[in-house]
Coordinates of N, CA and C in Angstrom, one line a residue:
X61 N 0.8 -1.2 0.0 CA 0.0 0.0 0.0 C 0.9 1.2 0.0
X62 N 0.9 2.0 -0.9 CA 1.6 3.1 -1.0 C 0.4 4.6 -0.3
X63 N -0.7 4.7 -0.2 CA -1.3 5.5 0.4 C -2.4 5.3 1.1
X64 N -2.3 5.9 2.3 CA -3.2 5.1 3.2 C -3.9 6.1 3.5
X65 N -5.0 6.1 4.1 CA -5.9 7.0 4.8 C -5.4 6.9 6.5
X66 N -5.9 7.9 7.4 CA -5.7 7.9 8.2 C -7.0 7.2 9.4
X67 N -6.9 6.4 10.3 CA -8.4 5.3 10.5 C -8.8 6.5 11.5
X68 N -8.2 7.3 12.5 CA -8.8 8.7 13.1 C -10.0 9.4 12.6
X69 N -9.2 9.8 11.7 CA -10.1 10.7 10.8 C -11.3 10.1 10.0
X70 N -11.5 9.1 9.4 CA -12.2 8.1 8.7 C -13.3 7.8 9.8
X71 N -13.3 7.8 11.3 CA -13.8 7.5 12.3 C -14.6 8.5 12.1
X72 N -14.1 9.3 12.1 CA -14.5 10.7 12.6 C -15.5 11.0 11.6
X73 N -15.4 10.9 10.5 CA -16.4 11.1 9.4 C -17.4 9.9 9.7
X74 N -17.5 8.9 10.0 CA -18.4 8.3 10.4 C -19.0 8.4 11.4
X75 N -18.3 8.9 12.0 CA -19.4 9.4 13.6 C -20.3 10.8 13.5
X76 N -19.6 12.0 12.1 CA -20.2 13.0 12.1 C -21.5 12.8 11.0
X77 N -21.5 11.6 10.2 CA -22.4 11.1 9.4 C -23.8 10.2 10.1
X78 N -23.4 9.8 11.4 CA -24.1 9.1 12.1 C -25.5 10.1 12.8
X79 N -26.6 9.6 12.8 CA -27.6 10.2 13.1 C -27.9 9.8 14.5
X80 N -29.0 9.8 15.2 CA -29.2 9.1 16.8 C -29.4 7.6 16.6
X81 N -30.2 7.4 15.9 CA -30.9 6.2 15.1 C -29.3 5.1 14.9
X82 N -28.6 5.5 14.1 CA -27.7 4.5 13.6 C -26.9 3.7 14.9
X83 N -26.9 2.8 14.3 CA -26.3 1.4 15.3 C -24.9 1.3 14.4
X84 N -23.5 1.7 15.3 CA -22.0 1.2 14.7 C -21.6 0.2 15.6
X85 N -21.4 -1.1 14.7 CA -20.9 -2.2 15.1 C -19.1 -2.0 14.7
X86 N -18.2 -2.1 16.1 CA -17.2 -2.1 15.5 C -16.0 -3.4 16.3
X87 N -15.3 -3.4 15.3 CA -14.6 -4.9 15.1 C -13.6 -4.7 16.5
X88 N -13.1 -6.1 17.3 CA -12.8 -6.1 18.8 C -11.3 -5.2 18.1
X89 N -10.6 -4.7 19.5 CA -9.3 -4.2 19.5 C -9.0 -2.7 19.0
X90 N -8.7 -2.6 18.1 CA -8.1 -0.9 17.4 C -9.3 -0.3 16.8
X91 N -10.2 -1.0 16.0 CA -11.6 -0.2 15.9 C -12.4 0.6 17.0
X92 N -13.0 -0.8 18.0 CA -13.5 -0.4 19.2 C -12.9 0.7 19.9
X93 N -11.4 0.5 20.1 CA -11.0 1.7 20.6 C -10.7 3.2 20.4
X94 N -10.8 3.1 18.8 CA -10.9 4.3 18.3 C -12.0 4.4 18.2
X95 N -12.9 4.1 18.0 CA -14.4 4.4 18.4 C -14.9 5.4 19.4
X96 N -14.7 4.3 20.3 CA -15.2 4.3 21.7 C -14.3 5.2 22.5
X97 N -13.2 5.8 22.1 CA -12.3 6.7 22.1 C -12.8 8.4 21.8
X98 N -13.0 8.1 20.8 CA -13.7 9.1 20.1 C -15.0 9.9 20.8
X99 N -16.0 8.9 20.6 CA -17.3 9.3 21.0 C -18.1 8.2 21.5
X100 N -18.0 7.8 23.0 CA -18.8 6.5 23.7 C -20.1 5.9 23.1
X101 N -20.6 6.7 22.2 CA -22.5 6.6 22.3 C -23.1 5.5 22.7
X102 N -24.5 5.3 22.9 CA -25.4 4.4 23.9 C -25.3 3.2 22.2
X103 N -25.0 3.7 21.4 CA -25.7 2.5 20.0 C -24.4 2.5 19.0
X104 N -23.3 2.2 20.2 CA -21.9 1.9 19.5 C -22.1 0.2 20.2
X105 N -21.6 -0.5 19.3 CA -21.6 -2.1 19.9 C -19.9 -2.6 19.6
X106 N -19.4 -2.4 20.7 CA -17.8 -3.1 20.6 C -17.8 -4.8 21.2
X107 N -17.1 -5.4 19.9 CA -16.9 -6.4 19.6 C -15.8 -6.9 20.5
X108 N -15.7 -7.5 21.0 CA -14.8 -8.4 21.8 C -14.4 -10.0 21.7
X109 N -13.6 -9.9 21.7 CA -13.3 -11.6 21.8 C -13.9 -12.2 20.5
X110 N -14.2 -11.7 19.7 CA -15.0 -12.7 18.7 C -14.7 -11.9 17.1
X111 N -13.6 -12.3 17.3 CA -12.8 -11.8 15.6 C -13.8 -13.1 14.8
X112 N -14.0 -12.3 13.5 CA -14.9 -12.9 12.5 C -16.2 -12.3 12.4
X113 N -16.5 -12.0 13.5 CA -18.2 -11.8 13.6 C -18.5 -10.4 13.7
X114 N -17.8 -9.4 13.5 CA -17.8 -8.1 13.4 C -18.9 -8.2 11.9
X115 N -18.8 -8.8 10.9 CA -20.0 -8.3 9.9 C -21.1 -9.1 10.0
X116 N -20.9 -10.4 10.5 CA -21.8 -10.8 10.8 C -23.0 -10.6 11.7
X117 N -22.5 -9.5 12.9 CA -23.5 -9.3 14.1 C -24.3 -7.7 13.3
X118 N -23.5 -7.1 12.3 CA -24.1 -6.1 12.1 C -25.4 -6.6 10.6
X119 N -24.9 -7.1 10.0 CA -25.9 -7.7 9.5 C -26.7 -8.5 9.8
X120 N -27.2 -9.0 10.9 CA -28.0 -9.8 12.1 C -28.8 -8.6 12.6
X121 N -28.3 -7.7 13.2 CA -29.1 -6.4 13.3 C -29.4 -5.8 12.2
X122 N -29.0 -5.3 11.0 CA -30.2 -4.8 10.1 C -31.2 -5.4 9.7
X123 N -30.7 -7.0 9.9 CA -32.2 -7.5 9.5 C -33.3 -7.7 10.0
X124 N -33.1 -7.2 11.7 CA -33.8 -7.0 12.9 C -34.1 -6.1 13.2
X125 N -33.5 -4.8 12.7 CA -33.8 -3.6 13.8 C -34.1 -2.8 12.8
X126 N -34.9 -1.9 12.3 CA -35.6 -0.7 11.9 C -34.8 0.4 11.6
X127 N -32.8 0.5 11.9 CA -32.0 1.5 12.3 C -30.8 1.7 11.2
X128 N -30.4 2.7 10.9 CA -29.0 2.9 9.7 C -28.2 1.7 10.4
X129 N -27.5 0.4 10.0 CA -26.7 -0.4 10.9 C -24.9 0.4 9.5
X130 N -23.9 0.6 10.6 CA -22.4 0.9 10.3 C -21.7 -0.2 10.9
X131 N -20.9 -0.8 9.9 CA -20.0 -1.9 10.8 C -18.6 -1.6 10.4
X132 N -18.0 -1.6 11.4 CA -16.3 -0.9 11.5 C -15.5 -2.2 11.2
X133 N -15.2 -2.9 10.4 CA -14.6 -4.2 10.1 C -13.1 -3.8 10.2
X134 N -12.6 -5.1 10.3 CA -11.1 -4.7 10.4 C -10.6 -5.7 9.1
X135 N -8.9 -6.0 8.5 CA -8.7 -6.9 7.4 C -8.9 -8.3 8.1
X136 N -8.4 -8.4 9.0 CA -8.2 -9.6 9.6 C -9.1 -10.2 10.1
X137 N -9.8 -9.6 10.5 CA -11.6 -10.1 10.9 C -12.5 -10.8 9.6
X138 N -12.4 -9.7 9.0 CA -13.2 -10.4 7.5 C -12.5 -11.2 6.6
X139 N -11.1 -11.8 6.7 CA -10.9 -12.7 6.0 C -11.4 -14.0 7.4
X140 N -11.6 -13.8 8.4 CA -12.0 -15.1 9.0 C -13.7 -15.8 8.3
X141 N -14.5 -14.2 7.7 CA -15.8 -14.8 7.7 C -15.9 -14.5 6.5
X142 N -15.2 -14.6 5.4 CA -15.2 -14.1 3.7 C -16.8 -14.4 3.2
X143 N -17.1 -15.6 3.6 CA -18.1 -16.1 3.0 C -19.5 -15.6 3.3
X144 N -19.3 -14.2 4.5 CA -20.3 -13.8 5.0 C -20.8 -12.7 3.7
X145 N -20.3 -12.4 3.4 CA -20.3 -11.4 2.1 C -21.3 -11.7 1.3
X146 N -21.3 -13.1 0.8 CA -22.5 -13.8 -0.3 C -23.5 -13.7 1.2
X147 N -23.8 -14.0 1.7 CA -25.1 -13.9 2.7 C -25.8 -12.7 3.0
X148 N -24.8 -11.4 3.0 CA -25.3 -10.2 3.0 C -25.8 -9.8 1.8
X149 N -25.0 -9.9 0.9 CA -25.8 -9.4 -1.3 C -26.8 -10.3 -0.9
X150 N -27.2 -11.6 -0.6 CA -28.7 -12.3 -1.0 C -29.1 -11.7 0.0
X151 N -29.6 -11.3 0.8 CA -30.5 -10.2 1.4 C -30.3 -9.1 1.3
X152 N -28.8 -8.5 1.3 CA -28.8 -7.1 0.7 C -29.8 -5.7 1.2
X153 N -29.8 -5.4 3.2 CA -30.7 -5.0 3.4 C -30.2 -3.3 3.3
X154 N -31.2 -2.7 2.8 CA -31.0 -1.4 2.5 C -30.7 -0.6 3.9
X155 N -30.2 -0.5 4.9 CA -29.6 0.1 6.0 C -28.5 -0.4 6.6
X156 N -27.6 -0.9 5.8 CA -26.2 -1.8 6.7 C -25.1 -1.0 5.4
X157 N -24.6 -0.5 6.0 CA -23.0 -0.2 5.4 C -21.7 -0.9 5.6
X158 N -21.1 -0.9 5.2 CA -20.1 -2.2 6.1 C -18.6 -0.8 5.7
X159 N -17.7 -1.0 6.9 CA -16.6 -0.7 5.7 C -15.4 -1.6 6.7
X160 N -14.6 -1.5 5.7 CA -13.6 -2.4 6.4 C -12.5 -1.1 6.0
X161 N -11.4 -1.7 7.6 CA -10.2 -0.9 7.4 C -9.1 -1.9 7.1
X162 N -7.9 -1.8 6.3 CA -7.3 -2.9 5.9 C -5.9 -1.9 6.1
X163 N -5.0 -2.3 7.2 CA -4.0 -2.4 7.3 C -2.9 -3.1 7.0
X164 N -3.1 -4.1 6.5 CA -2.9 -5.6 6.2 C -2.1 -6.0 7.3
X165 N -2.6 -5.5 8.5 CA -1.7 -6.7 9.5 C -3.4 -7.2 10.6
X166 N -2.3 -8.0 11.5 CA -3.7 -8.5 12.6 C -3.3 -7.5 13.7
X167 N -3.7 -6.1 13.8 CA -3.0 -5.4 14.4 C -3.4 -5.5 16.1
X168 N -4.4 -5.8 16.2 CA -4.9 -6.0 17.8 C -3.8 -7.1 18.3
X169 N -3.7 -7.9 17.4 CA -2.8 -9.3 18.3 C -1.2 -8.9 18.3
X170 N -1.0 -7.9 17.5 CA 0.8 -8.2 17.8 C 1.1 -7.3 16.1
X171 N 0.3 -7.2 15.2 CA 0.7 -6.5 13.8 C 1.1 -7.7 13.3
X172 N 0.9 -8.8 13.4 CA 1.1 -9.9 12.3 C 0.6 -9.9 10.9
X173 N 1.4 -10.0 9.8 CA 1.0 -9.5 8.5 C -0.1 -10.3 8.2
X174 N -1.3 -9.4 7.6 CA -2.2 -10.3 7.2 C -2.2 -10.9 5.4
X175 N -3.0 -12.0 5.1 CA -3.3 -12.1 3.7 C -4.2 -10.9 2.9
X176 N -4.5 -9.8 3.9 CA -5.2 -8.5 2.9 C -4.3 -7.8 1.7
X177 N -3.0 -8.0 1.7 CA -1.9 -7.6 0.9 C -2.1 -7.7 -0.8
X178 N -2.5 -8.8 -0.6 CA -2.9 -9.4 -2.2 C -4.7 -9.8 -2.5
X179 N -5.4 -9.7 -1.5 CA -7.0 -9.5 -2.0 C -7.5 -7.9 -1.9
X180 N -8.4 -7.6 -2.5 CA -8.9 -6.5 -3.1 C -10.0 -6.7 -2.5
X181 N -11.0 -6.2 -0.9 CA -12.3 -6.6 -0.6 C -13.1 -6.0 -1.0
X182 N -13.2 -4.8 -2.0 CA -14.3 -4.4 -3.1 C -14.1 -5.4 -4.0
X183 N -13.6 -5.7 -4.4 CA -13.8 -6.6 -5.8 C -14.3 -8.2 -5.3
X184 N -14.3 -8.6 -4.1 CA -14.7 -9.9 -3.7 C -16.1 -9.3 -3.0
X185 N -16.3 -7.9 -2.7 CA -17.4 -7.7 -2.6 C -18.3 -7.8 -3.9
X186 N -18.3 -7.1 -4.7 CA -18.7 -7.1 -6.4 C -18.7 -8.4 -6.6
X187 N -18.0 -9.6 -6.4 CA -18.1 -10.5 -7.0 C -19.2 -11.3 -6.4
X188 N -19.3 -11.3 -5.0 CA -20.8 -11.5 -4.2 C -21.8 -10.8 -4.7
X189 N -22.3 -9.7 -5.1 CA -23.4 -8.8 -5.3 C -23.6 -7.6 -4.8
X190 N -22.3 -7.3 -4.0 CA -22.8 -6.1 -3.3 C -22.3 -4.4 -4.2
X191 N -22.4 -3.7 -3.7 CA -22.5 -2.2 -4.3 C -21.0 -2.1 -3.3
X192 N -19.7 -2.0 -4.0 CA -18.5 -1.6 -3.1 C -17.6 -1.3 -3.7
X193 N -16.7 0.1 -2.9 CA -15.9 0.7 -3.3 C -14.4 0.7 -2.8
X194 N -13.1 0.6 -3.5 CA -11.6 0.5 -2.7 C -11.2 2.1 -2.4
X195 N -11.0 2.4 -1.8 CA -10.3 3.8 -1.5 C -8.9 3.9 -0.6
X196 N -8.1 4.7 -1.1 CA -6.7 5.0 -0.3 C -6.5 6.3 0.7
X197 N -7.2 7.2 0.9 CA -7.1 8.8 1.3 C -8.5 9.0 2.3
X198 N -8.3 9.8 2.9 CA -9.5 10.3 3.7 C -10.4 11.0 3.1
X199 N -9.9 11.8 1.9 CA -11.3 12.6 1.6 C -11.9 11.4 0.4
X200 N -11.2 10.7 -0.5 CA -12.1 9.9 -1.1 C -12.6 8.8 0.0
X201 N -12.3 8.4 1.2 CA -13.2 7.9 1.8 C -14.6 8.5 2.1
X202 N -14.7 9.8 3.0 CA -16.0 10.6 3.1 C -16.8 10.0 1.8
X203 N -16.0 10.7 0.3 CA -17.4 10.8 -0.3 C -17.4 9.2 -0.6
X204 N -16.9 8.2 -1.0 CA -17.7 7.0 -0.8 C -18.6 6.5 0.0
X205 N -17.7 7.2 1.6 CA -19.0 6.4 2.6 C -20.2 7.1 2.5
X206 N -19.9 8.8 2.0 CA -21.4 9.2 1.9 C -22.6 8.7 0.7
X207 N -21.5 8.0 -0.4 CA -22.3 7.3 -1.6 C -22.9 6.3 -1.2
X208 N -21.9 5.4 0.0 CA -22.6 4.2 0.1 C -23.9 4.4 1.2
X209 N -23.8 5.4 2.2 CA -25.0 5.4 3.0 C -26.6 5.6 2.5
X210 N -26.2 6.4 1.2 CA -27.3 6.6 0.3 C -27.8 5.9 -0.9
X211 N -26.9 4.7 -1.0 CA -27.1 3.4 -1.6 C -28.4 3.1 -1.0
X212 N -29.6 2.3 -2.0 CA -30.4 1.7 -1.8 C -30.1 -0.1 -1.8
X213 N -29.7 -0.4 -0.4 CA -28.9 -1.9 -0.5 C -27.2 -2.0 0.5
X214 N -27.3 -3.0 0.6 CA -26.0 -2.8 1.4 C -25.1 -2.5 0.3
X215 N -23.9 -1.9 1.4 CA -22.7 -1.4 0.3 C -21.7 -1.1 1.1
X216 N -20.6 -1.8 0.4 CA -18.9 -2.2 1.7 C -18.1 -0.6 1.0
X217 N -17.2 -0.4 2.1 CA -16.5 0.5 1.2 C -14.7 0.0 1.9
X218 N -14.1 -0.8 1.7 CA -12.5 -1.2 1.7 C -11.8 0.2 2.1
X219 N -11.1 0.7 3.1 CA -10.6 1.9 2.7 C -9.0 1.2 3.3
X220 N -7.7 1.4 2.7 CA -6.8 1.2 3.0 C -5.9 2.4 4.2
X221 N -6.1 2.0 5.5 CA -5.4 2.6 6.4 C -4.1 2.5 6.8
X222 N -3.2 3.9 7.3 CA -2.3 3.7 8.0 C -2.6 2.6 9.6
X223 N -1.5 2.1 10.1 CA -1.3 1.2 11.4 C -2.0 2.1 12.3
X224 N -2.7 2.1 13.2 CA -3.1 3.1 14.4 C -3.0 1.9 15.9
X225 N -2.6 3.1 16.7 CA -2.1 2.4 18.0 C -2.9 3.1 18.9
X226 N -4.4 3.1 19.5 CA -5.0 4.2 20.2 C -4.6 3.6 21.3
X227 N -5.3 4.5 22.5 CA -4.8 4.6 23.8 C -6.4 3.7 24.1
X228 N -6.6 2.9 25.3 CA -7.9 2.4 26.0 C -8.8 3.0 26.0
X229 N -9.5 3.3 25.4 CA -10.8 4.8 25.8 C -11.7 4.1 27.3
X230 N -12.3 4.9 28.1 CA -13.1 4.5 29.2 C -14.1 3.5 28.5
X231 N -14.4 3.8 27.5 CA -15.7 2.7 27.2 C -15.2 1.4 27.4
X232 N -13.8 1.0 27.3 CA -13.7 -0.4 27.3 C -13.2 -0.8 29.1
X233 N -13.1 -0.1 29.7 CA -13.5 -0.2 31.2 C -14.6 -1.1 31.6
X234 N -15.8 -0.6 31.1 CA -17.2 -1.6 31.3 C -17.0 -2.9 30.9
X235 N -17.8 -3.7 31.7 CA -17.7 -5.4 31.4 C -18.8 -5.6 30.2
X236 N -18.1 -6.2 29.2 CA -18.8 -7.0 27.8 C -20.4 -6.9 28.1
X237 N -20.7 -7.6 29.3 CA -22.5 -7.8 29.7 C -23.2 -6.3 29.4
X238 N -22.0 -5.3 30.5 CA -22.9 -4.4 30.7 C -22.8 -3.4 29.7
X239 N -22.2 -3.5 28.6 CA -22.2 -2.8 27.3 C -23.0 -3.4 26.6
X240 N -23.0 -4.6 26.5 CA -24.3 -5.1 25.6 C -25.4 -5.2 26.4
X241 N -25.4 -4.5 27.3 CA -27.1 -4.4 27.8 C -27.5 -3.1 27.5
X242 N -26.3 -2.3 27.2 CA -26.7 -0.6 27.2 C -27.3 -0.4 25.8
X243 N -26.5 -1.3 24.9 CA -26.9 -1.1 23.6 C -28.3 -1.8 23.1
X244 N -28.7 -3.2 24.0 CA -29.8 -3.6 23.3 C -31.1 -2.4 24.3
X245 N -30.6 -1.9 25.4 CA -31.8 -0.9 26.0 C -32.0 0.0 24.9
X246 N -30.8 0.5 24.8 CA -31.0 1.7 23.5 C -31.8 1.1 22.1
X247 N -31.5 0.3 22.1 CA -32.4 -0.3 20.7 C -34.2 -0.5 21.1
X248 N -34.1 -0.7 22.4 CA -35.5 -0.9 22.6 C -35.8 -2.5 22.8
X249 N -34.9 -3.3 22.9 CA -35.0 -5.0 22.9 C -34.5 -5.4 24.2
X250 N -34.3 -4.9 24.8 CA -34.2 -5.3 26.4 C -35.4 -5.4 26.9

């Protein structure tokens, strides 16, 4: 990767894009913490312990919940559930964004190089059915994620990031339970 976007900033455009309503699912470790770093909100859902399932749980919720669903993916997460991809295009629900950040390493565990180096996850998006775009920079990020929010249908947006190393934000203080009870209150399913 010769130009990266910065995942701060990219955050940040997603949180200023975010309405009350929207539910951001984000992937365990450097997502969550820049997230939840950022801006705690009651309808942020941090992923823990369960690499893979970062697009899976957010597409589980749009197909359930009435709400804009954002899922913060990481590279290394979604090569664990590749196949989740074809499952989201055949339902393809019109309120789930996905984007994934691809540093190409496993950066929560240690920066171990990942296989994102040589796959392209727009183009394996496209090749499942979905509406998705590759981007390298922060401002062509914005305006894809703002293309893809106003996509009628799910739609991934790949953005290639620099390494980020955030600091613990307070949100990850709280126990797993009691975050995921704050978030399904907020949804109204508690």
């Amino acid at each position: 990767m010769t130009d990266q976007a910065d995942q701060f900033e990219c955050t940040q455009i997603v949180l200023d894009h975010a309405t009350e309503e929207t539910a951001v699912v984000s992937n365990l470790g450097v997502a969550s913490r820049i997230l939840g770093g950022m801006d705690d909100r009651m309808r942020n859902f941090y992923m823990r312990g369960a690499m893979g399932c970062t697009t899976p749980t957010g597409f589980g919720l749009a197909v359930t919940a009435d709400v804009p669903v954002t899922v913060l993916e990481g590279d290394g997460s979604l090569l664990m559930s590749l196949g989740c991809l074809s499952t989201v295009a055949t339902y393809d629900p019109s309120n789930l964004t996905i984007v994934v950040w691809n540093n190409e390493t496993y950066a929560t565990t240690g920066g171990q190089p990942s296989a994102s180096e040589t796959l392209d996850f727009a183009d394996v998006a496209k090749g499942c059915g979905l509406k998705a775009t590759h981007v390298s920079n922060t401002s062509d990020f914005e305006d894809a994620y703002v293309e893809a929010l106003e996509h009628d249908g799910t739609a991934l947006v790949a953005c290639d990031v620099e390494r980020a190393t955030p600091e613990r934000p307070r949100s990850h203080d709280h126990h797993t339970m009691a975050l995921t009870q704050r978030f399904r209150r907020e949804l109204g399913v508690e």
